[in-house]
Amino acid sequence: MSQTYGTEHPAPGGDEGRVIELAKFMDPEARARVEAEAREAVRLTPAGLPDLSAGTLRLPDEDAVEQLVEGGVVEQLDEDQDHGGALRPIIPATFRDPAVWRHRRDAARNAAAFHAVRSPLYAGRALRVAAIGAAAGIRDAWSYVFATEYGELADQVRRKGAGAEHIADLRADRRKVAAERRREPLVVYTATGVTSYVSAVVALGVAWSGALAGTALLPLLLVLYLLGRRELQRRNPDAVFTITDLPADHGRAVLGADSITAAFRRAGLIREGVEVELVGPVRAVALHASEAVIDLPGTLTLSDLIKERERLAKGFRVRPEWLDLSEAGDPGRVRLWVASEDPFGTARPAPLLTNPARTDVWSTGIPIGFNRRGEVITLRLRHVMALLGGMSRTGKGMILRNLICGLGLDPRVNLRLVAGAKPGEHRGYARVCSTFFGRRPERLVALLDAVLAEAYRREDHLEEIGRAKLGEADLARFPLEVVIVDEYKQYATSSARIPDPADPEGKRTIKAADRIAEQLEELAAFAAALNITLLISTQDPDANTVPRGYKSNSGARICTRTGGATQTNAILKDGATGAGLRAHEIPEALKGAAIVDIDGAPGELIRGYFIEDEEYDGAEPLITAGAELRAELGRLPGQFEDPVEAYLVEVTGESSVAGGPTGSGRPGAPAATSTGVDGVLADLLAVFAAEGNPDRMRTAEILAALAELDPEEWSAEALGVDQDDARALGRIGGRRLAEAISRALDGTGRTLAAREWTAGERGRGYFLADVRAAAGIAPE
């Protein structure tokens, strides 16, 4: 058995091979499974459409056939079986290609459904044309019978100042001609026929029904419609008139040698008289897209077409993102793909939402978006450093959302998430994060030191066993460490200072931003081979935002829309814009679009998958599934020995496992990391812990701490009050806090309310003992 072929195609080599349909020997369940796998596999082939031709076996010689027959697997094949190969050289390829016929069938079905839905609109248009025809017919009949042309001639003579005798002669001629015309047999017969027809229709309607009368009027409507078409053509001879609309696949994507050559000429890529040669038939790879393989004339190459993509798109009368070019064997042979409507026009939900099962980050990768062909684009975070950037509100966060959800569903990954801004935005991911904190440059320095220590430990292990790098088989002992630094620019521009590690006395200090840049460059230089991956996400970068050493060692780059060529080059690579990777030219209307330069999709334009983040938390089911999967395998944060977090606890005295004690990204004492309390009560406990657990705190103090913890919920702007209006801030914020506490305790039988005190300095707020009791924590 050398190769598998579909039943619709003969084995290569003519009569040298035989085709056996293995599907005939499968039970229905197995056949259904194979057909499903075939559809998924064939969907990405050049034909682009799935079929059921799977499970066939090619036998290269007669001996193999006899062996199967002797073994009782199959019956002897008919020696005289004709596969129809003799007619193949005669029949054109477009008549033999199943994909072409499938597309024609789908296009016809689509057009029929399109026109059926719009048939009432077509009927209204036809009636309007018939009305124009009726008016034009009455006008022409009246003009002929009463010779109105003489009246017009008399008016012209009067305007020129002619005498009354001349006008009287014209009027006499008009009466004479009109009388003669009314006695013509054709006029008499026509008038008689129309009168009889109308009388018959009226009688039919009175005697039987209006429906029959309406049916009998169809010939008249057809005649009036034709008269209306003639009148419209008379009014505008150059117009092309039709009452029907063109369906979405009206053929603009159908390619041919002539249309391709014409487009190249319009683009100025070839001269008059030079032809583009078509290799094989044009394939309709989707309902709204066609693909052709062409040989470029002269010295024209694929690189030339990529540089002139905009001009070529103009030649095809499409937008540049509707056009795809790829090499088909050599630089002079190109696979040309053209769509007739926007391939990115509709957002697609993340595939993980329909099947939140365990992912394989190592081999398969995480689906982050789809390209213009509709193919799934995945990112494999193995042996690679990654960079994600772009302007604010351009889809960068959505791509990161897909990545984090996918990483959470692979228990072999230790996910460490560091937020540079708005840590509350990532709070929902905390359950699957081995490390999660935000807005702490000093702690990021400590985390990168811990990762460096782990990298050196892994490097020592490789040196002992005599290997160059870790692989998938080592993930059980050395899980894939993925460190994500979101909004890195907040750390790169931070003014925080830390002790200089080069000063043994600890008297000098350096900027935390400089130390972070050094650590990132050091890790990027060697840690990728140690199952350690870093991903930096940043917005509005300049040429100096991302450390040069890190950027030069990052093998996966994703760039959403930027503000200019400098930002594009800062995220992708120097000279990216010159190579056609112009992320700053992504249309603003194309939400979630990005240019990716990753393994398997170099320089590909994609649109990120969508996971709801405004109306509700669409990632919650994925994070829950990831947490449950990790808990079953003992890989939930806090369930396993973690040298990185152990290092952080040793250095800082605080743990950030699963976002710390409250899951909000605020580190806390290790003993408090598993209270089982979440929501606003966890936030209140964190506020008290940050102040040294006083026995009471004023509401104003609590609101200020909550605003720092989660500004999107508790800041003055979020509350809708002026920052300087302390009274309104306390009143509205206190009311919202009480409402949040009431919702959190609903159904628990416990209560928590603010109280006043007079001992010492008078005040009103919450007591720590009351908060712990409401949270269900036993008194100490």
PDB file of C-alpha atoms in Angstrom, residues 9-234:
ATOM      1  CA  HIS A   9      -9.906   9.837  -9.292  1.00  0.00           C
ATOM      2  CA  PRO A  10      -7.917   6.978 -10.824  1.00  0.00           C
ATOM      3  CA  ALA A  11      -4.598   5.962  -9.394  1.00  0.00           C
ATOM      4  CA  PRO A  12      -1.629   7.632 -11.041  1.00  0.00           C
ATOM      5  CA  GLY A  13      -0.018   5.647 -13.779  1.00  0.00           C
ATOM      6  CA  GLY A  14      -3.123   4.619 -15.644  1.00  0.00           C
ATOM      7  CA  ASP A  15      -3.668   0.838 -15.403  1.00  0.00           C
ATOM      8  CA  GLU A  16      -0.678   0.204 -13.141  1.00  0.00           C
ATOM      9  CA  GLY A  17      -2.669   0.505  -9.930  1.00  0.00           C
ATOM     10  CA  ARG A  18      -6.018  -0.635  -8.553  1.00  0.00           C
ATOM     11  CA  VAL A  19      -8.463   1.291  -6.363  1.00  0.00           C
ATOM     12  CA  ILE A  20     -10.269  -0.496  -3.529  1.00  0.00           C
ATOM     13  CA  GLU A  21     -13.012   1.240  -1.550  1.00  0.00           C
ATOM     14  CA  LEU A  22     -12.149   0.329   2.032  1.00  0.00           C
ATOM     15  CA  ALA A  23     -15.254   2.182   3.213  1.00  0.00           C
ATOM     16  CA  LYS A  24     -17.332  -0.780   2.027  1.00  0.00           C
ATOM     17  CA  PHE A  25     -15.719  -2.923   4.729  1.00  0.00           C
ATOM     18  CA  MET A  26     -16.442  -0.518   7.600  1.00  0.00           C
ATOM     19  CA  ASP A  27     -19.392  -0.491   9.949  1.00  0.00           C
ATOM     20  CA  PRO A  28     -21.625   2.627   9.817  1.00  0.00           C
ATOM     21  CA  GLU A  29     -20.048   4.158  12.931  1.00  0.00           C
ATOM     22  CA  ALA A  30     -16.500   3.794  11.608  1.00  0.00           C
ATOM     23  CA  ARG A  31     -17.523   5.111   8.202  1.00  0.00           C
ATOM     24  CA  ALA A  32     -19.144   8.185   9.780  1.00  0.00           C
ATOM     25  CA  ARG A  33     -15.988   8.854  11.778  1.00  0.00           C
ATOM     26  CA  VAL A  34     -13.768   8.548   8.698  1.00  0.00           C
ATOM     27  CA  GLU A  35     -16.063  10.799   6.666  1.00  0.00           C
ATOM     28  CA  ALA A  36     -15.931  13.482   9.380  1.00  0.00           C
ATOM     29  CA  GLU A  37     -12.147  13.318   9.471  1.00  0.00           C
ATOM     30  CA  ALA A  38     -12.042  13.461   5.661  1.00  0.00           C
ATOM     31  CA  ARG A  39     -14.171  16.590   5.556  1.00  0.00           C
ATOM     32  CA  GLU A  40     -11.892  18.316   8.042  1.00  0.00           C
ATOM     33  CA  ALA A  41      -8.752  17.262   6.160  1.00  0.00           C
ATOM     34  CA  VAL A  42      -9.994  18.088   2.668  1.00  0.00           C
ATOM     35  CA  ARG A  43     -11.290  21.500   3.766  1.00  0.00           C
ATOM     36  CA  LEU A  44      -7.759  22.904   3.615  1.00  0.00           C
ATOM     37  CA  THR A  45      -6.783  21.340   0.288  1.00  0.00           C
ATOM     38  CA  PRO A  46      -6.633  23.345  -2.974  1.00  0.00           C
ATOM     39  CA  ALA A  47     -10.172  22.232  -3.800  1.00  0.00           C
ATOM     40  CA  GLY A  48     -11.283  23.754  -0.538  1.00  0.00           C
ATOM     41  CA  LEU A  49     -14.476  21.698  -0.314  1.00  0.00           C
ATOM     42  CA  PRO A  50     -14.938  18.445   1.613  1.00  0.00           C
ATOM     43  CA  ASP A  51     -16.107  15.259  -0.074  1.00  0.00           C
ATOM     44  CA  LEU A  52     -16.802  11.666   0.918  1.00  0.00           C
ATOM     45  CA  SER A  53     -14.030  10.066  -1.151  1.00  0.00           C
ATOM     46  CA  ALA A  54     -12.047   8.652   1.735  1.00  0.00           C
ATOM     47  CA  GLY A  55     -10.921   5.237   2.774  1.00  0.00           C
ATOM     48  CA  THR A  56      -9.598   3.987  -0.574  1.00  0.00           C
ATOM     49  CA  LEU A  57      -6.525   1.914  -1.069  1.00  0.00           C
ATOM     50  CA  ARG A  58      -4.190   1.811  -4.056  1.00  0.00           C
ATOM     51  CA  LEU A  59      -2.466  -1.485  -4.782  1.00  0.00           C
ATOM     52  CA  PRO A  60       0.540  -1.022  -7.053  1.00  0.00           C
ATOM     53  CA  ASP A  61       0.751  -4.522  -8.509  1.00  0.00           C
ATOM     54  CA  GLU A  62      -1.220  -7.723  -9.026  1.00  0.00           C
ATOM     55  CA  ASP A  63       0.688  -9.576  -6.285  1.00  0.00           C
ATOM     56  CA  ALA A  64      -0.693  -7.255  -3.635  1.00  0.00           C
ATOM     57  CA  VAL A  65      -4.230  -7.831  -4.919  1.00  0.00           C
ATOM     58  CA  GLU A  66      -3.764 -11.590  -4.802  1.00  0.00           C
ATOM     59  CA  GLN A  67      -2.409 -11.399  -1.257  1.00  0.00           C
ATOM     60  CA  LEU A  68      -5.504  -9.556  -0.076  1.00  0.00           C
ATOM     61  CA  VAL A  69      -7.773 -11.972  -1.910  1.00  0.00           C
ATOM     62  CA  GLU A  70      -6.002 -14.993  -0.444  1.00  0.00           C
ATOM     63  CA  GLY A  71      -6.296 -13.441   2.996  1.00  0.00           C
ATOM     64  CA  GLY A  72     -10.050 -13.119   2.556  1.00  0.00           C
ATOM     65  CA  VAL A  73     -10.027  -9.351   2.861  1.00  0.00           C
ATOM     66  CA  VAL A  74     -11.552  -8.471  -0.512  1.00  0.00           C
ATOM     67  CA  GLU A  75     -13.018 -10.236  -3.481  1.00  0.00           C
ATOM     68  CA  GLN A  76     -11.133 -10.467  -6.797  1.00  0.00           C
ATOM     69  CA  LEU A  77     -11.400  -7.253  -8.810  1.00  0.00           C
ATOM     70  CA  ASP A  78     -12.914  -7.317 -12.249  1.00  0.00           C
ATOM     71  CA  GLU A  79     -10.006  -7.427 -14.732  1.00  0.00           C
ATOM     72  CA  ASP A  80     -12.033  -5.611 -17.344  1.00  0.00           C
ATOM     73  CA  GLN A  81     -13.038  -2.762 -15.025  1.00  0.00           C
ATOM     74  CA  ASP A  82     -12.854   0.511 -16.936  1.00  0.00           C
ATOM     75  CA  HIS A  83     -11.988   3.609 -14.916  1.00  0.00           C
ATOM     76  CA  GLY A  84     -12.811   5.957 -17.726  1.00  0.00           C
ATOM     77  CA  GLY A  85      -9.205   6.991 -18.256  1.00  0.00           C
ATOM     78  CA  ALA A  86      -9.471   6.890 -22.063  1.00  0.00           C
ATOM     79  CA  LEU A  87     -11.835   9.879 -22.180  1.00  0.00           C
ATOM     80  CA  ARG A  88      -9.871  12.052 -19.764  1.00  0.00           C
ATOM     81  CA  PRO A  89      -7.520  13.559 -22.368  1.00  0.00           C
ATOM     82  CA  ILE A  90     -10.563  14.584 -24.451  1.00  0.00           C
ATOM     83  CA  ILE A  91     -12.866  16.051 -21.781  1.00  0.00           C
ATOM     84  CA  PRO A  92     -11.751  19.495 -20.522  1.00  0.00           C
ATOM     85  CA  ALA A  93     -10.462  19.560 -16.962  1.00  0.00           C
ATOM     86  CA  THR A  94     -13.225  21.906 -15.818  1.00  0.00           C
ATOM     87  CA  PHE A  95     -15.816  19.253 -16.711  1.00  0.00           C
ATOM     88  CA  ARG A  96     -13.925  16.533 -14.831  1.00  0.00           C
ATOM     89  CA  ASP A  97     -13.101  18.371 -11.630  1.00  0.00           C
ATOM     90  CA  PRO A  98     -15.619  17.441  -8.873  1.00  0.00           C
ATOM     91  CA  ALA A  99     -14.808  20.626  -6.972  1.00  0.00           C
ATOM     92  CA  VAL A 100     -15.861  22.722  -9.962  1.00  0.00           C
ATOM     93  CA  TRP A 101     -19.200  20.892 -10.263  1.00  0.00           C
ATOM     94  CA  ARG A 102     -19.794  21.153  -6.531  1.00  0.00           C
ATOM     95  CA  HIS A 103     -19.220  24.875  -6.686  1.00  0.00           C
ATOM     96  CA  ARG A 104     -21.573  25.251  -9.655  1.00  0.00           C
ATOM     97  CA  ARG A 105     -24.234  23.368  -7.757  1.00  0.00           C
ATOM     98  CA  ASP A 106     -23.735  25.445  -4.602  1.00  0.00           C
ATOM     99  CA  ALA A 107     -23.721  28.667  -6.622  1.00  0.00           C
ATOM    100  CA  ALA A 108     -26.975  27.697  -8.362  1.00  0.00           C
ATOM    101  CA  ARG A 109     -28.584  26.783  -5.035  1.00  0.00           C
ATOM    102  CA  ASN A 110     -27.422  30.036  -3.498  1.00  0.00           C
ATOM    103  CA  ALA A 111     -28.740  32.081  -6.437  1.00  0.00           C
ATOM    104  CA  ALA A 112     -32.125  30.314  -6.333  1.00  0.00           C
ATOM    105  CA  ALA A 113     -32.519  30.993  -2.613  1.00  0.00           C
ATOM    106  CA  PHE A 114     -31.360  34.605  -3.055  1.00  0.00           C
ATOM    107  CA  HIS A 115     -33.884  35.333  -5.816  1.00  0.00           C
ATOM    108  CA  ALA A 116     -36.704  33.474  -4.037  1.00  0.00           C
ATOM    109  CA  VAL A 117     -36.332  35.676  -0.963  1.00  0.00           C
ATOM    110  CA  ARG A 118     -36.304  38.837  -3.070  1.00  0.00           C
ATOM    111  CA  SER A 119     -39.166  37.799  -5.388  1.00  0.00           C
ATOM    112  CA  PRO A 120     -41.690  40.234  -3.800  1.00  0.00           C
ATOM    113  CA  LEU A 121     -39.255  43.073  -4.485  1.00  0.00           C
ATOM    114  CA  TYR A 122     -38.861  41.895  -8.071  1.00  0.00           C
ATOM    115  CA  ALA A 123     -42.667  41.775  -8.483  1.00  0.00           C
ATOM    116  CA  GLY A 124     -42.963  45.373  -7.291  1.00  0.00           C
ATOM    117  CA  ARG A 125     -40.282  46.492  -9.720  1.00  0.00           C
ATOM    118  CA  ALA A 126     -41.985  44.651 -12.588  1.00  0.00           C
ATOM    119  CA  LEU A 127     -45.326  46.328 -11.780  1.00  0.00           C
ATOM    120  CA  ARG A 128     -43.657  49.740 -11.796  1.00  0.00           C
ATOM    121  CA  VAL A 129     -42.160  48.984 -15.219  1.00  0.00           C
ATOM    122  CA  ALA A 130     -45.574  47.795 -16.426  1.00  0.00           C
ATOM    123  CA  ALA A 131     -47.102  51.055 -15.191  1.00  0.00           C
ATOM    124  CA  ILE A 132     -44.499  52.977 -17.196  1.00  0.00           C
ATOM    125  CA  GLY A 133     -45.377  50.790 -20.180  1.00  0.00           C
ATOM    126  CA  ALA A 134     -49.108  51.486 -19.742  1.00  0.00           C
ATOM    127  CA  ALA A 135     -48.497  55.233 -19.617  1.00  0.00           C
ATOM    128  CA  ALA A 136     -46.201  55.091 -22.640  1.00  0.00           C
ATOM    129  CA  GLY A 137     -48.689  52.886 -24.564  1.00  0.00           C
ATOM    130  CA  ILE A 138     -51.614  55.193 -23.867  1.00  0.00           C
ATOM    131  CA  ARG A 139     -49.513  58.195 -24.811  1.00  0.00           C
ATOM    132  CA  ASP A 140     -48.370  56.656 -28.101  1.00  0.00           C
ATOM    133  CA  ALA A 141     -51.865  55.377 -28.993  1.00  0.00           C
ATOM    134  CA  TRP A 142     -53.428  58.775 -28.299  1.00  0.00           C
ATOM    135  CA  SER A 143     -50.729  60.503 -30.344  1.00  0.00           C
ATOM    136  CA  TYR A 144     -51.293  58.184 -33.304  1.00  0.00           C
ATOM    137  CA  VAL A 145     -55.092  58.212 -33.294  1.00  0.00           C
ATOM    138  CA  PHE A 146     -55.420  61.991 -32.859  1.00  0.00           C
ATOM    139  CA  ALA A 147     -52.326  62.951 -34.920  1.00  0.00           C
ATOM    140  CA  THR A 148     -50.858  65.080 -32.124  1.00  0.00           C
ATOM    141  CA  GLU A 149     -47.704  65.670 -34.156  1.00  0.00           C
ATOM    142  CA  TYR A 150     -49.690  68.248 -36.208  1.00  0.00           C
ATOM    143  CA  GLY A 151     -50.597  70.092 -33.034  1.00  0.00           C
ATOM    144  CA  GLU A 152     -46.940  70.291 -32.063  1.00  0.00           C
ATOM    145  CA  LEU A 153     -46.088  71.502 -35.557  1.00  0.00           C
ATOM    146  CA  ALA A 154     -48.779  74.179 -35.312  1.00  0.00           C
ATOM    147  CA  ASP A 155     -47.284  75.377 -31.991  1.00  0.00           C
ATOM    148  CA  GLN A 156     -43.840  75.685 -33.578  1.00  0.00           C
ATOM    149  CA  VAL A 157     -45.274  77.661 -36.517  1.00  0.00           C
ATOM    150  CA  ARG A 158     -47.109  79.992 -34.115  1.00  0.00           C
ATOM    151  CA  ARG A 159     -43.909  80.687 -32.132  1.00  0.00           C
ATOM    152  CA  LYS A 160     -42.134  81.624 -35.363  1.00  0.00           C
ATOM    153  CA  GLY A 161     -44.845  84.249 -36.114  1.00  0.00           C
ATOM    154  CA  ALA A 162     -46.509  82.536 -39.108  1.00  0.00           C
ATOM    155  CA  GLY A 163     -49.914  83.679 -40.328  1.00  0.00           C
ATOM    156  CA  ALA A 164     -53.284  82.396 -39.159  1.00  0.00           C
ATOM    157  CA  GLU A 165     -53.996  80.797 -42.544  1.00  0.00           C
ATOM    158  CA  HIS A 166     -50.969  78.513 -42.247  1.00  0.00           C
ATOM    159  CA  ILE A 167     -52.025  77.391 -38.762  1.00  0.00           C
ATOM    160  CA  ALA A 168     -55.584  76.764 -39.978  1.00  0.00           C
ATOM    161  CA  ASP A 169     -54.239  74.561 -42.775  1.00  0.00           C
ATOM    162  CA  LEU A 170     -52.261  72.511 -40.278  1.00  0.00           C
ATOM    163  CA  ARG A 171     -55.317  72.036 -38.104  1.00  0.00           C
ATOM    164  CA  ALA A 172     -57.357  70.932 -41.090  1.00  0.00           C
ATOM    165  CA  ASP A 173     -54.634  68.446 -42.064  1.00  0.00           C
ATOM    166  CA  ARG A 174     -54.631  67.108 -38.512  1.00  0.00           C
ATOM    167  CA  ARG A 175     -58.363  66.459 -38.492  1.00  0.00           C
ATOM    168  CA  LYS A 176     -58.152  64.770 -41.872  1.00  0.00           C
ATOM    169  CA  VAL A 177     -55.199  62.496 -40.922  1.00  0.00           C
ATOM    170  CA  ALA A 178     -56.749  61.619 -37.551  1.00  0.00           C
ATOM    171  CA  ALA A 179     -60.028  60.614 -39.215  1.00  0.00           C
ATOM    172  CA  GLU A 180     -58.179  58.421 -41.702  1.00  0.00           C
ATOM    173  CA  ARG A 181     -56.179  56.732 -38.962  1.00  0.00           C
ATOM    174  CA  ARG A 182     -59.265  55.937 -36.904  1.00  0.00           C
ATOM    175  CA  ARG A 183     -60.742  54.119 -39.908  1.00  0.00           C
ATOM    176  CA  GLU A 184     -57.630  51.988 -40.498  1.00  0.00           C
ATOM    177  CA  PRO A 185     -58.321  48.233 -40.064  1.00  0.00           C
ATOM    178  CA  LEU A 186     -55.415  47.781 -37.629  1.00  0.00           C
ATOM    179  CA  VAL A 187     -56.728  50.492 -35.329  1.00  0.00           C
ATOM    180  CA  VAL A 188     -60.278  49.128 -35.493  1.00  0.00           C
ATOM    181  CA  TYR A 189     -59.144  45.544 -34.825  1.00  0.00           C
ATOM    182  CA  THR A 190     -56.877  46.629 -31.987  1.00  0.00           C
ATOM    183  CA  ALA A 191     -59.569  48.654 -30.270  1.00  0.00           C
ATOM    184  CA  THR A 192     -62.042  45.783 -30.691  1.00  0.00           C
ATOM    185  CA  GLY A 193     -59.544  43.251 -29.320  1.00  0.00           C
ATOM    186  CA  VAL A 194     -58.599  45.327 -26.281  1.00  0.00           C
ATOM    187  CA  THR A 195     -62.264  46.015 -25.492  1.00  0.00           C
ATOM    188  CA  SER A 196     -63.186  42.333 -25.844  1.00  0.00           C
ATOM    189  CA  TYR A 197     -60.184  41.252 -23.705  1.00  0.00           C
ATOM    190  CA  VAL A 198     -61.016  43.677 -20.891  1.00  0.00           C
ATOM    191  CA  SER A 199     -64.712  42.689 -21.006  1.00  0.00           C
ATOM    192  CA  ALA A 200     -63.802  38.989 -20.836  1.00  0.00           C
ATOM    193  CA  VAL A 201     -61.494  39.529 -17.854  1.00  0.00           C
ATOM    194  CA  VAL A 202     -64.163  41.516 -16.000  1.00  0.00           C
ATOM    195  CA  ALA A 203     -66.790  38.882 -16.727  1.00  0.00           C
ATOM    196  CA  LEU A 204     -64.432  36.115 -15.580  1.00  0.00           C
ATOM    197  CA  GLY A 205     -63.787  37.915 -12.339  1.00  0.00           C
ATOM    198  CA  VAL A 206     -67.482  38.528 -11.693  1.00  0.00           C
ATOM    199  CA  ALA A 207     -68.602  35.028 -12.624  1.00  0.00           C
ATOM    200  CA  TRP A 208     -65.751  33.031 -11.029  1.00  0.00           C
ATOM    201  CA  SER A 209     -63.116  34.740  -8.890  1.00  0.00           C
ATOM    202  CA  GLY A 210     -60.622  37.548  -8.805  1.00  0.00           C
ATOM    203  CA  ALA A 211     -57.758  35.029  -8.804  1.00  0.00           C
ATOM    204  CA  LEU A 212     -58.734  33.748 -12.267  1.00  0.00           C
ATOM    205  CA  ALA A 213     -59.105  37.326 -13.472  1.00  0.00           C
ATOM    206  CA  GLY A 214     -55.605  38.112 -12.173  1.00  0.00           C
ATOM    207  CA  THR A 215     -54.198  35.096 -14.008  1.00  0.00           C
ATOM    208  CA  ALA A 216     -55.924  36.191 -17.201  1.00  0.00           C
ATOM    209  CA  LEU A 217     -54.322  39.618 -16.850  1.00  0.00           C
ATOM    210  CA  LEU A 218     -50.791  38.156 -16.975  1.00  0.00           C
ATOM    211  CA  PRO A 219     -50.499  38.436 -20.797  1.00  0.00           C
ATOM    212  CA  LEU A 220     -51.517  42.102 -20.569  1.00  0.00           C
ATOM    213  CA  LEU A 221     -48.971  42.705 -17.801  1.00  0.00           C
ATOM    214  CA  LEU A 222     -46.287  41.037 -19.925  1.00  0.00           C
ATOM    215  CA  VAL A 223     -47.113  43.308 -22.885  1.00  0.00           C
ATOM    216  CA  LEU A 224     -47.107  46.384 -20.645  1.00  0.00           C
ATOM    217  CA  TYR A 225     -43.794  45.261 -19.086  1.00  0.00           C
ATOM    218  CA  LEU A 226     -42.211  44.977 -22.555  1.00  0.00           C
ATOM    219  CA  LEU A 227     -43.538  48.427 -23.457  1.00  0.00           C
ATOM    220  CA  GLY A 228     -42.056  49.764 -20.223  1.00  0.00           C
ATOM    221  CA  ARG A 229     -38.663  48.195 -20.978  1.00  0.00           C
ATOM    222  CA  ARG A 230     -38.745  49.843 -24.412  1.00  0.00           C
ATOM    223  CA  GLU A 231     -39.611  53.208 -22.892  1.00  0.00           C
ATOM    224  CA  LEU A 232     -36.793  52.979 -20.318  1.00  0.00           C
ATOM    225  CA  GLN A 233     -34.352  52.030 -23.056  1.00  0.00           C
ATOM    226  CA  ARG A 234     -35.549  55.013 -25.106  1.00  0.00           C
TER     227      ARG A 234
END
